[in-house]
Amino acid sequence: MEKELLIPRETIQRRVKELANRISSDYEGREPVLIGILNGVIFFFADLVREISIPTRLDFIRARSYGSEMTSSGTIRFTKDVEISIQGKPVILVEDIVDTGATLAHILERLVRKGAESIRICALIDKLERRKVAVSIDYCGFQVEEGFIVGYGLDYDEKYRHLPDICVLK
Ligand code: IMP
Ligand code: MG
């Protein structure tokens, strides 16, 4: 498959810094728990948290979907849960890409049940084309209309994650 450059690394780094600055000022005087959704979030998460100037606590969650079409009604399983207590804490959920919105909706539900004080969403890419579940993204890196996006952590069948730029498969 051919890949085409969509967002170069310099643009990604600039945007990540802007998001980190907003988070630092919005949560000034507090200590939010940042929860990264594995695996695609790895590079974005690593870059973002190191640009945030306030203290944070970090954890990860991993959800796997089953079947070809994931729906908000069920086919998702958590293969790694949050390990630190988020009861009464401000949480920022960090995701690589929001597509249908189903994964995020499930994870949100779970974190609400764990008693988080507040939950905001930070996503590198908001892909609008196939949205099924409305999710409000508080900190959004880039909006993309359509296409299959790879690189900077995002994969196609576990390939292309290592690319430093964000590309679109053709
Ligand atoms: P959802 O459809 O919003 O539940 O997205 C589920 C997951 O599919 C995302 O967290 C990504 O891991 C993956 N995904 C969706 N669209 C893309 C894409 O364009 N490239 C790479 N992964 C994607
Ligand atoms: Mg993901």
Short mmCIF file of N, CA, C and O in Angstrom, two decimals, residues 28 48 82 132:
data_model
loop_
_atom_site.label_atom_id
_atom_site.label_comp_id
_atom_site.label_asym_id
_atom_site.label_seq_id
_atom_site.Cartn_x
_atom_site.Cartn_y
_atom_site.Cartn_z
N GLU A 28 -3.99 24.04 36.40
CA GLU A 28 -3.05 24.69 37.32
C GLU A 28 -3.45 24.46 38.79
O GLU A 28 -4.63 24.62 39.16
N LEU A 48 3.32 14.40 24.84
CA LEU A 48 2.39 15.30 25.53
C LEU A 48 2.74 15.46 27.01
O LEU A 48 2.88 16.59 27.50
N VAL A 82 -7.07 0.29 34.28
CA VAL A 82 -6.37 1.32 35.05
C VAL A 82 -5.94 0.70 36.38
O VAL A 82 -6.69 -0.07 36.97
N LYS A 132 -20.24 7.54 15.01
CA LYS A 132 -21.56 6.98 15.32
C LYS A 132 -22.02 7.38 16.70
O LYS A 132 -23.20 7.49 16.97
#
